[in-house]
Amino acid sequence: MTYLVGATLPDRPAGERFRDLLKRKEILGLPGTHNGMAALQAKDAGFEALYLSGAAMTASMGLPDLGVITVDEVAFFVRQVVRASALPVLVDGDTGYGEALNVMNMVRTFEDAGAGAVHIEDQLLPKKCGHLNDKRLADAHDMAAKVASAAKARRHLFIIARTDAAASEGIDGAVARAKLYMEAGADAIFPEALTSREMFEEFAKRMPDVPLLANMTEFGRTPFFTASEFEAMGYRMVIWPVSSLRVANKAQEKLFGVLRRDGTTSAMVPEMQTRAELYATIRLHDYESLDASIIESVVPKAAE
């Protein structure tokens, strides 16, 4: 599916379709897709839902992940990923871009852009990547108020409350916060930066019957686990938030180095997506066929 051509556009809200995916027995894998091309490639690989990472969006803009991106800037990313893929997208809502009214505005803006789910975290600004040190946490009741405001504003959006408390308050603190956030209206919980299999299992054990999201980011505090391993630990969703951006950035870094050194890209051609592959991914020929069908001259019948 692409924006104008391909399969029929979904006839149900993205939030409802996201919930349907969670009803399945197997864990829902959500690869990070930081632009429309990544979204198309992930869909072609067989994924049925996608993730938009704040860290990936800001990095693609040349900015750090410190909560400086705005609601409207995120909505731009949401629209292009949704238009390209027509899949339900989970969006990183950072801290909600302010307090209760700001959170409500975020929810409606993301819904209007086509998002299926959002997660909000309990950090204070300037927020940090969840796997960095010295994160500052919001008061748990203040965070619960944000969750409640999101639940009040949403029409269909699936709301996930993220807690970064494990690093400073331990599992006990993270679980206490998670329970409070569920009472406030969250649909699921995202315990960030757990550091061992035992922590993941303990958190899931103490939050029975609650959909849980795991973050399998590289270069962080969490050891590598597969999607099936997270499923066995009791998790219903797993994200790989920045993986596609990291691979793309490394390839671009190599390209620019070779180009500066050699004055030509010829050595990089074997590592490039070909013109034919690009056109196939973006469905160029489907667009051309659509255009041709629209502009074809229609000769009117003579009046009888």
PDB file of C-alpha atoms in Angstrom:
ATOM      1  CA  MET A   1       0.000   0.000   0.000  1.00  0.00           C
ATOM      2  CA  THR A   2       1.184   3.515  -0.782  1.00  0.00           C
ATOM      3  CA  TYR A   3      -0.549   6.817  -0.392  1.00  0.00           C
ATOM      4  CA  LEU A   4      -2.541   6.894  -3.645  1.00  0.00           C
ATOM      5  CA  VAL A   5      -2.295   3.426  -5.165  1.00  0.00           C
ATOM      6  CA  GLY A   6      -2.408  -0.195  -4.126  1.00  0.00           C
ATOM      7  CA  ALA A   7      -4.679  -1.922  -1.645  1.00  0.00           C
ATOM      8  CA  THR A   8      -7.907  -0.437  -0.363  1.00  0.00           C
ATOM      9  CA  LEU A   9      -7.429   2.078   2.433  1.00  0.00           C
ATOM     10  CA  PRO A  10      -8.370   0.784   5.890  1.00  0.00           C
ATOM     11  CA  ASP A  11     -12.004   1.397   6.800  1.00  0.00           C
ATOM     12  CA  ARG A  12     -11.460   1.258  10.569  1.00  0.00           C
ATOM     13  CA  PRO A  13      -9.498   3.588  12.884  1.00  0.00           C
ATOM     14  CA  ALA A  14      -5.852   2.710  13.450  1.00  0.00           C
ATOM     15  CA  GLY A  15      -6.365   2.320  17.194  1.00  0.00           C
ATOM     16  CA  GLU A  16      -8.960  -0.387  16.677  1.00  0.00           C
ATOM     17  CA  ARG A  17      -6.692  -2.216  14.234  1.00  0.00           C
ATOM     18  CA  PHE A  18      -3.809  -1.965  16.721  1.00  0.00           C
ATOM     19  CA  ARG A  19      -5.978  -3.569  19.410  1.00  0.00           C
ATOM     20  CA  ASP A  20      -6.937  -6.376  17.052  1.00  0.00           C
ATOM     21  CA  LEU A  21      -3.280  -7.223  16.497  1.00  0.00           C
ATOM     22  CA  LEU A  22      -2.778  -7.506  20.256  1.00  0.00           C
ATOM     23  CA  LYS A  23      -5.560 -10.073  20.493  1.00  0.00           C
ATOM     24  CA  ARG A  24      -3.395 -12.571  18.654  1.00  0.00           C
ATOM     25  CA  LYS A  25      -1.465 -15.158  20.573  1.00  0.00           C
ATOM     26  CA  GLU A  26       1.985 -14.189  19.283  1.00  0.00           C
ATOM     27  CA  ILE A  27       3.911 -11.100  20.337  1.00  0.00           C
ATOM     28  CA  LEU A  28       3.494  -7.996  18.179  1.00  0.00           C
ATOM     29  CA  GLY A  29       6.806  -6.890  16.652  1.00  0.00           C
ATOM     30  CA  LEU A  30       7.100  -3.155  15.944  1.00  0.00           C
ATOM     31  CA  PRO A  31      10.195  -2.136  13.995  1.00  0.00           C
ATOM     32  CA  GLY A  32      11.208   1.505  14.123  1.00  0.00           C
ATOM     33  CA  THR A  33      10.515   3.229  10.800  1.00  0.00           C
ATOM     34  CA  HIS A  34      11.754   6.811  10.761  1.00  0.00           C
ATOM     35  CA  ASN A  35      10.357   7.737   7.339  1.00  0.00           C
ATOM     36  CA  GLY A  36       8.010   6.566   4.601  1.00  0.00           C
ATOM     37  CA  MET A  37      10.636   4.502   2.782  1.00  0.00           C
ATOM     38  CA  ALA A  38      11.505   2.564   5.943  1.00  0.00           C
ATOM     39  CA  ALA A  39       7.782   2.014   6.515  1.00  0.00           C
ATOM     40  CA  LEU A  40       7.355   0.544   3.026  1.00  0.00           C
ATOM     41  CA  GLN A  41      10.364  -1.721   3.451  1.00  0.00           C
ATOM     42  CA  ALA A  42       9.170  -2.954   6.854  1.00  0.00           C
ATOM     43  CA  LYS A  43       5.721  -3.699   5.466  1.00  0.00           C
ATOM     44  CA  ASP A  44       7.205  -5.532   2.493  1.00  0.00           C
ATOM     45  CA  ALA A  45       9.196  -7.628   4.977  1.00  0.00           C
ATOM     46  CA  GLY A  46       5.919  -8.755   6.550  1.00  0.00           C
ATOM     47  CA  PHE A  47       5.455  -6.508   9.599  1.00  0.00           C
ATOM     48  CA  GLU A  48       1.869  -5.551  10.406  1.00  0.00           C
ATOM     49  CA  ALA A  49       2.475  -2.569  12.699  1.00  0.00           C
ATOM     50  CA  LEU A  50       5.246   0.000  13.020  1.00  0.00           C
ATOM     51  CA  TYR A  51       6.948   2.225  15.572  1.00  0.00           C
ATOM     52  CA  LEU A  52       8.043   5.862  15.434  1.00  0.00           C
ATOM     53  CA  SER A  53      10.864   6.587  17.866  1.00  0.00           C
ATOM     54  CA  GLY A  54      11.459  10.070  19.237  1.00  0.00           C
ATOM     55  CA  ALA A  55      15.180   9.368  19.191  1.00  0.00           C
ATOM     56  CA  ALA A  56      15.044   8.344  15.521  1.00  0.00           C
ATOM     57  CA  MET A  57      12.899  11.301  14.495  1.00  0.00           C
ATOM     58  CA  THR A  58      15.103  13.844  16.244  1.00  0.00           C
ATOM     59  CA  ALA A  59      18.330  12.212  15.048  1.00  0.00           C
ATOM     60  CA  SER A  60      17.060  12.278  11.464  1.00  0.00           C
ATOM     61  CA  MET A  61      16.611  16.038  11.972  1.00  0.00           C
ATOM     62  CA  GLY A  62      20.153  16.363  13.329  1.00  0.00           C
ATOM     63  CA  LEU A  63      18.906  16.933  16.892  1.00  0.00           C
ATOM     64  CA  PRO A  64      19.443  15.123  20.217  1.00  0.00           C
ATOM     65  CA  ASP A  65      16.646  13.210  21.954  1.00  0.00           C
ATOM     66  CA  LEU A  66      16.020  15.806  24.679  1.00  0.00           C
ATOM     67  CA  GLY A  67      12.335  16.540  24.161  1.00  0.00           C
ATOM     68  CA  VAL A  68      12.938  19.448  21.772  1.00  0.00           C
ATOM     69  CA  ILE A  69      10.762  18.117  18.935  1.00  0.00           C
ATOM     70  CA  THR A  70       7.209  19.490  18.719  1.00  0.00           C
ATOM     71  CA  VAL A  71       3.816  17.848  18.316  1.00  0.00           C
ATOM     72  CA  ASP A  72       3.424  19.192  14.781  1.00  0.00           C
ATOM     73  CA  GLU A  73       6.882  17.981  13.766  1.00  0.00           C
ATOM     74  CA  VAL A  74       6.061  14.491  15.028  1.00  0.00           C
ATOM     75  CA  ALA A  75       2.719  14.588  13.204  1.00  0.00           C
ATOM     76  CA  PHE A  76       4.637  15.144   9.953  1.00  0.00           C
ATOM     77  CA  PHE A  77       6.504  11.877  10.523  1.00  0.00           C
ATOM     78  CA  VAL A  78       3.291  10.082  11.513  1.00  0.00           C
ATOM     79  CA  ARG A  79       1.507  11.163   8.355  1.00  0.00           C
ATOM     80  CA  GLN A  80       4.248  10.010   6.007  1.00  0.00           C
ATOM     81  CA  VAL A  81       4.664   6.617   7.680  1.00  0.00           C
ATOM     82  CA  VAL A  82       0.901   6.029   7.801  1.00  0.00           C
ATOM     83  CA  ARG A  83       0.382   7.167   4.217  1.00  0.00           C
ATOM     84  CA  ALA A  84       3.192   4.978   2.946  1.00  0.00           C
ATOM     85  CA  SER A  85       2.206   1.823   4.809  1.00  0.00           C
ATOM     86  CA  ALA A  86      -1.452   2.118   5.894  1.00  0.00           C
ATOM     87  CA  LEU A  87      -0.366   0.156   8.989  1.00  0.00           C
ATOM     88  CA  PRO A  88      -1.151   0.963  12.636  1.00  0.00           C
ATOM     89  CA  VAL A  89       1.729   3.004  14.060  1.00  0.00           C
ATOM     90  CA  LEU A  90       2.820   3.320  17.694  1.00  0.00           C
ATOM     91  CA  VAL A  91       4.233   6.807  18.247  1.00  0.00           C
ATOM     92  CA  ASP A  92       6.713   7.940  20.889  1.00  0.00           C
ATOM     93  CA  GLY A  93       4.945  10.808  22.665  1.00  0.00           C
ATOM     94  CA  ASP A  94       7.897  11.642  24.946  1.00  0.00           C
ATOM     95  CA  THR A  95       6.532  13.377  28.066  1.00  0.00           C
ATOM     96  CA  GLY A  96       3.334  14.527  26.378  1.00  0.00           C
ATOM     97  CA  TYR A  97       4.740  17.936  25.353  1.00  0.00           C
ATOM     98  CA  GLY A  98       3.512  19.609  28.513  1.00  0.00           C
ATOM     99  CA  GLU A  99       0.786  19.043  31.085  1.00  0.00           C
ATOM    100  CA  ALA A 100      -2.773  17.737  30.862  1.00  0.00           C
ATOM    101  CA  LEU A 101      -4.125  20.041  28.139  1.00  0.00           C
ATOM    102  CA  ASN A 102      -0.970  19.602  26.066  1.00  0.00           C
ATOM    103  CA  VAL A 103      -1.327  15.837  26.322  1.00  0.00           C
ATOM    104  CA  MET A 104      -4.926  16.039  25.146  1.00  0.00           C
ATOM    105  CA  ASN A 105      -3.827  18.127  22.163  1.00  0.00           C
ATOM    106  CA  MET A 106      -1.107  15.585  21.391  1.00  0.00           C
ATOM    107  CA  VAL A 107      -3.603  12.715  21.424  1.00  0.00           C
ATOM    108  CA  ARG A 108      -6.006  14.419  19.031  1.00  0.00           C
ATOM    109  CA  THR A 109      -3.164  15.576  16.749  1.00  0.00           C
ATOM    110  CA  PHE A 110      -1.692  12.083  16.527  1.00  0.00           C
ATOM    111  CA  GLU A 111      -5.111  10.530  15.908  1.00  0.00           C
ATOM    112  CA  ASP A 112      -5.797  13.029  13.135  1.00  0.00           C
ATOM    113  CA  ALA A 113      -2.417  12.173  11.593  1.00  0.00           C
ATOM    114  CA  GLY A 114      -3.358   8.479  11.552  1.00  0.00           C
ATOM    115  CA  ALA A 115      -1.560   7.022  14.581  1.00  0.00           C
ATOM    116  CA  GLY A 116      -2.844   3.857  16.224  1.00  0.00           C
ATOM    117  CA  ALA A 117      -1.077   4.096  19.579  1.00  0.00           C
ATOM    118  CA  VAL A 118       1.105   6.406  21.652  1.00  0.00           C
ATOM    119  CA  HIS A 119       3.328   6.006  24.678  1.00  0.00           C
ATOM    120  CA  ILE A 120       3.943   8.710  27.270  1.00  0.00           C
ATOM    121  CA  GLU A 121       6.798   8.587  29.767  1.00  0.00           C
ATOM    122  CA  ASP A 122       7.183   9.735  33.372  1.00  0.00           C
ATOM    123  CA  GLN A 123      10.352  11.777  32.971  1.00  0.00           C
ATOM    124  CA  LEU A 124      10.793  15.504  33.507  1.00  0.00           C
ATOM    125  CA  LEU A 125      12.126  17.817  30.813  1.00  0.00           C
ATOM    126  CA  PRO A 126      14.730  17.863  29.489  1.00  0.00           C
ATOM    127  CA  LYS A 127      14.046  14.155  29.121  1.00  0.00           C
ATOM    128  CA  LYS A 128      16.706  11.634  28.121  1.00  0.00           C
ATOM    129  CA  CYS A 129      16.956   8.384  26.269  1.00  0.00           C
ATOM    130  CA  GLY A 130      15.642   5.784  28.671  1.00  0.00           C
ATOM    131  CA  HIS A 131      18.958   3.928  28.686  1.00  0.00           C
ATOM    132  CA  LEU A 132      21.042   6.894  29.867  1.00  0.00           C
ATOM    133  CA  ASN A 133      21.924   7.790  33.443  1.00  0.00           C
ATOM    134  CA  ASP A 134      20.527  10.411  35.835  1.00  0.00           C
ATOM    135  CA  LYS A 135      16.992  10.556  34.492  1.00  0.00           C
ATOM    136  CA  ARG A 136      14.669  12.793  36.504  1.00  0.00           C
ATOM    137  CA  LEU A 137      11.212  11.386  37.177  1.00  0.00           C
ATOM    138  CA  ALA A 138       7.926  13.230  37.415  1.00  0.00           C
ATOM    139  CA  ASP A 139       5.745  12.774  40.467  1.00  0.00           C
ATOM    140  CA  ALA A 140       3.776   9.569  39.926  1.00  0.00           C
ATOM    141  CA  HIS A 141       0.420  11.305  40.469  1.00  0.00           C
ATOM    142  CA  ASP A 142       1.336  14.067  38.011  1.00  0.00           C
ATOM    143  CA  MET A 143       2.114  11.395  35.432  1.00  0.00           C
ATOM    144  CA  ALA A 144      -1.157   9.619  36.230  1.00  0.00           C
ATOM    145  CA  ALA A 145      -2.971  12.878  35.529  1.00  0.00           C
ATOM    146  CA  LYS A 146      -1.361  12.977  32.078  1.00  0.00           C
ATOM    147  CA  VAL A 147      -2.472   9.406  31.414  1.00  0.00           C
ATOM    148  CA  ALA A 148      -6.001  10.266  32.528  1.00  0.00           C
ATOM    149  CA  SER A 149      -6.081  13.298  30.241  1.00  0.00           C
ATOM    150  CA  ALA A 150      -4.884  11.169  27.300  1.00  0.00           C
ATOM    151  CA  ALA A 151      -7.613   8.608  27.989  1.00  0.00           C
ATOM    152  CA  LYS A 152     -10.210  11.356  28.176  1.00  0.00           C
ATOM    153  CA  ALA A 153      -9.155  12.927  24.878  1.00  0.00           C
ATOM    154  CA  ARG A 154      -8.745   9.801  22.759  1.00  0.00           C
ATOM    155  CA  ARG A 155     -11.352   8.503  20.386  1.00  0.00           C
ATOM    156  CA  HIS A 156      -9.592   5.250  19.482  1.00  0.00           C
ATOM    157  CA  LEU A 157      -5.871   5.709  20.266  1.00  0.00           C
ATOM    158  CA  PHE A 158      -4.240   2.916  22.276  1.00  0.00           C
ATOM    159  CA  ILE A 159      -2.425   4.505  25.237  1.00  0.00           C
ATOM    160  CA  ILE A 160       0.759   3.036  26.702  1.00  0.00           C
ATOM    161  CA  ALA A 161       2.265   4.481  29.872  1.00  0.00           C
ATOM    162  CA  ARG A 162       6.039   4.231  30.008  1.00  0.00           C
ATOM    163  CA  THR A 163       7.846   4.254  33.327  1.00  0.00           C
ATOM    164  CA  ASP A 164      11.565   4.936  33.649  1.00  0.00           C
ATOM    165  CA  ALA A 165      11.499   4.247  37.393  1.00  0.00           C
ATOM    166  CA  ALA A 166      13.348   0.917  37.431  1.00  0.00           C
ATOM    167  CA  ALA A 167      16.758   2.618  37.312  1.00  0.00           C
ATOM    168  CA  SER A 168      16.170   4.811  40.380  1.00  0.00           C
ATOM    169  CA  GLU A 169      13.263   3.243  42.268  1.00  0.00           C
ATOM    170  CA  GLY A 170      13.807  -0.431  41.429  1.00  0.00           C
ATOM    171  CA  ILE A 171      11.164  -2.930  40.399  1.00  0.00           C
ATOM    172  CA  ASP A 172       8.990  -2.054  43.397  1.00  0.00           C
ATOM    173  CA  GLY A 173       8.815   1.586  42.366  1.00  0.00           C
ATOM    174  CA  ALA A 174       8.270   0.785  38.702  1.00  0.00           C
ATOM    175  CA  VAL A 175       5.447  -1.641  39.496  1.00  0.00           C
ATOM    176  CA  ALA A 176       3.767   0.816  41.882  1.00  0.00           C
ATOM    177  CA  ARG A 177       3.845   3.494  39.217  1.00  0.00           C
ATOM    178  CA  ALA A 178       2.604   1.099  36.541  1.00  0.00           C
ATOM    179  CA  LYS A 179      -0.402   0.116  38.648  1.00  0.00           C
ATOM    180  CA  LEU A 180      -1.245   3.768  39.248  1.00  0.00           C
ATOM    181  CA  TYR A 181      -1.012   4.524  35.528  1.00  0.00           C
ATOM    182  CA  MET A 182      -3.286   1.591  34.669  1.00  0.00           C
ATOM    183  CA  GLU A 183      -5.837   2.875  37.167  1.00  0.00           C
ATOM    184  CA  ALA A 184      -5.626   6.260  35.464  1.00  0.00           C
ATOM    185  CA  GLY A 185      -6.663   4.777  32.120  1.00  0.00           C
ATOM    186  CA  ALA A 186      -3.594   3.360  30.372  1.00  0.00           C
ATOM    187  CA  ASP A 187      -4.164   0.382  28.081  1.00  0.00           C
ATOM    188  CA  ALA A 188      -0.651  -1.049  28.502  1.00  0.00           C
ATOM    189  CA  ILE A 189       2.663  -0.467  30.285  1.00  0.00           C
ATOM    190  CA  PHE A 190       6.176   0.049  28.936  1.00  0.00           C
ATOM    191  CA  PRO A 191       8.827  -0.617  31.628  1.00  0.00           C
ATOM    192  CA  GLU A 192      11.920   1.047  30.208  1.00  0.00           C
ATOM    193  CA  ALA A 193      15.568   0.019  30.544  1.00  0.00           C
ATOM    194  CA  LEU A 194      15.204  -3.268  32.409  1.00  0.00           C
ATOM    195  CA  THR A 195      18.626  -4.857  32.613  1.00  0.00           C
ATOM    196  CA  SER A 196      18.138  -8.625  32.915  1.00  0.00           C
ATOM    197  CA  ARG A 197      15.853 -11.514  32.100  1.00  0.00           C
ATOM    198  CA  GLU A 198      14.999 -11.727  35.792  1.00  0.00           C
ATOM    199  CA  MET A 199      13.812  -8.101  35.857  1.00  0.00           C
ATOM    200  CA  PHE A 200      11.613  -8.597  32.793  1.00  0.00           C
ATOM    201  CA  GLU A 201      10.106 -11.749  34.254  1.00  0.00           C
ATOM    202  CA  GLU A 202       9.556 -10.213  37.694  1.00  0.00           C
ATOM    203  CA  PHE A 203       7.847  -7.146  36.261  1.00  0.00           C
ATOM    204  CA  ALA A 204       5.534  -9.292  34.137  1.00  0.00           C
ATOM    205  CA  LYS A 205       4.764 -11.558  37.095  1.00  0.00           C
ATOM    206  CA  ARG A 206       3.713  -8.567  39.171  1.00  0.00           C
ATOM    207  CA  MET A 207       1.576  -7.050  36.391  1.00  0.00           C
ATOM    208  CA  PRO A 208      -0.615 -10.006  35.393  1.00  0.00           C
ATOM    209  CA  ASP A 209      -3.161  -9.538  32.615  1.00  0.00           C
ATOM    210  CA  VAL A 210      -1.609  -6.181  31.636  1.00  0.00           C
ATOM    211  CA  PRO A 211      -0.271  -5.842  28.073  1.00  0.00           C
ATOM    212  CA  LEU A 212       3.443  -5.069  28.359  1.00  0.00           C
ATOM    213  CA  LEU A 213       5.874  -3.572  25.862  1.00  0.00           C
ATOM    214  CA  ALA A 214       9.593  -4.401  25.742  1.00  0.00           C
ATOM    215  CA  ASN A 215      12.265  -2.204  24.176  1.00  0.00           C
ATOM    216  CA  MET A 216      15.012  -4.074  22.329  1.00  0.00           C
ATOM    217  CA  THR A 217      17.312  -1.194  21.536  1.00  0.00           C
ATOM    218  CA  GLU A 218      20.959  -1.703  20.671  1.00  0.00           C
ATOM    219  CA  PHE A 219      23.777  -0.162  22.735  1.00  0.00           C
ATOM    220  CA  GLY A 220      21.549   0.154  25.786  1.00  0.00           C
ATOM    221  CA  ARG A 221      21.123  -1.457  29.184  1.00  0.00           C
ATOM    222  CA  THR A 222      18.952  -4.340  27.998  1.00  0.00           C
ATOM    223  CA  PRO A 223      20.691  -7.555  26.880  1.00  0.00           C
ATOM    224  CA  PHE A 224      19.741  -8.915  23.474  1.00  0.00           C
ATOM    225  CA  PHE A 225      16.576 -11.016  23.513  1.00  0.00           C
ATOM    226  CA  THR A 226      14.541 -12.274  20.578  1.00  0.00           C
ATOM    227  CA  ALA A 227      10.879 -11.499  20.113  1.00  0.00           C
ATOM    228  CA  SER A 228       9.959 -15.049  21.089  1.00  0.00           C
ATOM    229  CA  GLU A 229      12.034 -14.755  24.273  1.00  0.00           C
ATOM    230  CA  PHE A 230      10.178 -11.582  25.251  1.00  0.00           C
ATOM    231  CA  GLU A 231       6.919 -13.372  24.542  1.00  0.00           C
ATOM    232  CA  ALA A 232       7.936 -16.211  26.846  1.00  0.00           C
ATOM    233  CA  MET A 233       8.717 -13.629  29.561  1.00  0.00           C
ATOM    234  CA  GLY A 234       5.151 -12.314  29.367  1.00  0.00           C
ATOM    235  CA  TYR A 235       5.391  -9.370  26.938  1.00  0.00           C
ATOM    236  CA  ARG A 236       2.814  -8.619  24.233  1.00  0.00           C
ATOM    237  CA  MET A 237       4.802  -6.059  22.204  1.00  0.00           C
ATOM    238  CA  VAL A 238       8.444  -5.426  21.349  1.00  0.00           C
ATOM    239  CA  ILE A 239      10.010  -2.436  19.595  1.00  0.00           C
ATOM    240  CA  TRP A 240      13.338  -2.088  17.798  1.00  0.00           C
ATOM    241  CA  PRO A 241      13.221   1.712  17.885  1.00  0.00           C
ATOM    242  CA  VAL A 242      16.337   3.060  16.161  1.00  0.00           C
ATOM    243  CA  SER A 243      17.717   0.033  14.316  1.00  0.00           C
ATOM    244  CA  SER A 244      16.761   1.139  10.798  1.00  0.00           C
ATOM    245  CA  LEU A 245      18.143   4.633  11.343  1.00  0.00           C
ATOM    246  CA  ARG A 246      21.410   3.283  12.743  1.00  0.00           C
ATOM    247  CA  VAL A 247      21.939   1.014   9.750  1.00  0.00           C
ATOM    248  CA  ALA A 248      21.026   3.799   7.297  1.00  0.00           C
ATOM    249  CA  ASN A 249      23.276   6.335   9.052  1.00  0.00           C
ATOM    250  CA  LYS A 250      26.250   3.977   9.050  1.00  0.00           C
ATOM    251  CA  ALA A 251      25.785   3.329   5.329  1.00  0.00           C
ATOM    252  CA  GLN A 252      25.556   7.068   4.608  1.00  0.00           C
ATOM    253  CA  GLU A 253      28.676   7.750   6.672  1.00  0.00           C
ATOM    254  CA  LYS A 254      30.564   5.180   4.607  1.00  0.00           C
ATOM    255  CA  LEU A 255      29.216   6.626   1.354  1.00  0.00           C
ATOM    256  CA  PHE A 256      30.302  10.172   2.124  1.00  0.00           C
ATOM    257  CA  GLY A 257      33.746   9.001   3.191  1.00  0.00           C
ATOM    258  CA  VAL A 258      34.232   7.057  -0.045  1.00  0.00           C
ATOM    259  CA  LEU A 259      32.896   9.942  -2.139  1.00  0.00           C
ATOM    260  CA  ARG A 260      35.213  12.439  -0.462  1.00  0.00           C
ATOM    261  CA  ARG A 261      38.195  10.091  -0.879  1.00  0.00           C
ATOM    262  CA  ASP A 262      37.585   8.885  -4.432  1.00  0.00           C
ATOM    263  CA  GLY A 263      35.527  11.634  -5.980  1.00  0.00           C
ATOM    264  CA  THR A 264      33.121   8.982  -7.264  1.00  0.00           C
ATOM    265  CA  THR A 265      30.481   6.639  -5.858  1.00  0.00           C
ATOM    266  CA  SER A 266      31.451   3.701  -8.071  1.00  0.00           C
ATOM    267  CA  ALA A 267      32.911   1.653  -5.204  1.00  0.00           C
ATOM    268  CA  MET A 268      29.582   1.910  -3.335  1.00  0.00           C
ATOM    269  CA  VAL A 269      27.310   0.846  -6.178  1.00  0.00           C
ATOM    270  CA  PRO A 270      27.140  -2.823  -5.045  1.00  0.00           C
ATOM    271  CA  GLU A 271      25.791  -1.618  -1.665  1.00  0.00           C
ATOM    272  CA  MET A 272      23.131   0.661  -3.169  1.00  0.00           C
ATOM    273  CA  GLN A 273      19.452   0.052  -3.682  1.00  0.00           C
ATOM    274  CA  THR A 274      19.137  -0.036  -7.460  1.00  0.00           C
ATOM    275  CA  ARG A 275      16.863   2.236  -9.445  1.00  0.00           C
ATOM    276  CA  ALA A 276      14.627  -0.746 -10.235  1.00  0.00           C
ATOM    277  CA  GLU A 277      14.451  -1.729  -6.562  1.00  0.00           C
ATOM    278  CA  LEU A 278      13.592   1.827  -5.547  1.00  0.00           C
ATOM    279  CA  TYR A 279      10.834   2.105  -8.144  1.00  0.00           C
ATOM    280  CA  ALA A 280       9.413  -1.271  -7.095  1.00  0.00           C
ATOM    281  CA  THR A 281       9.362  -0.248  -3.422  1.00  0.00           C
ATOM    282  CA  ILE A 282       7.588   3.066  -4.018  1.00  0.00           C
ATOM    283  CA  ARG A 283       5.272   1.466  -6.622  1.00  0.00           C
ATOM    284  CA  LEU A 284       6.243   3.992  -9.299  1.00  0.00           C
ATOM    285  CA  HIS A 285       4.620   2.050 -12.111  1.00  0.00           C
ATOM    286  CA  ASP A 286       1.335   1.834 -10.185  1.00  0.00           C
ATOM    287  CA  TYR A 287       1.351   5.622  -9.907  1.00  0.00           C
ATOM    288  CA  GLU A 288       2.104   5.949 -13.610  1.00  0.00           C
ATOM    289  CA  SER A 289      -0.767   3.626 -14.466  1.00  0.00           C
ATOM    290  CA  LEU A 290      -3.087   5.573 -12.196  1.00  0.00           C
ATOM    291  CA  ASP A 291      -2.032   8.842 -13.791  1.00  0.00           C
ATOM    292  CA  ALA A 292      -2.539   7.442 -17.279  1.00  0.00           C
ATOM    293  CA  SER A 293      -6.030   6.245 -16.416  1.00  0.00           C
ATOM    294  CA  ILE A 294      -6.968   9.668 -15.094  1.00  0.00           C
ATOM    295  CA  ILE A 295      -5.683  11.732 -17.988  1.00  0.00           C
ATOM    296  CA  GLU A 296      -6.966   9.449 -20.749  1.00  0.00           C
ATOM    297  CA  SER A 297      -9.184  11.447 -23.077  1.00  0.00           C
ATOM    298  CA  VAL A 298     -12.848  10.534 -23.043  1.00  0.00           C
ATOM    299  CA  VAL A 299     -14.702  11.355 -26.228  1.00  0.00           C
ATOM    300  CA  PRO A 300     -18.269  12.430 -25.432  1.00  0.00           C
ATOM    301  CA  LYS A 301     -21.079  10.736 -27.260  1.00  0.00           C
ATOM    302  CA  ALA A 302     -22.902  12.863 -29.781  1.00  0.00           C
ATOM    303  CA  ALA A 303     -26.157  14.195 -28.540  1.00  0.00           C
ATOM    304  CA  GLU A 304     -29.028  12.199 -29.914  1.00  0.00           C
TER     305      GLU A 304
END
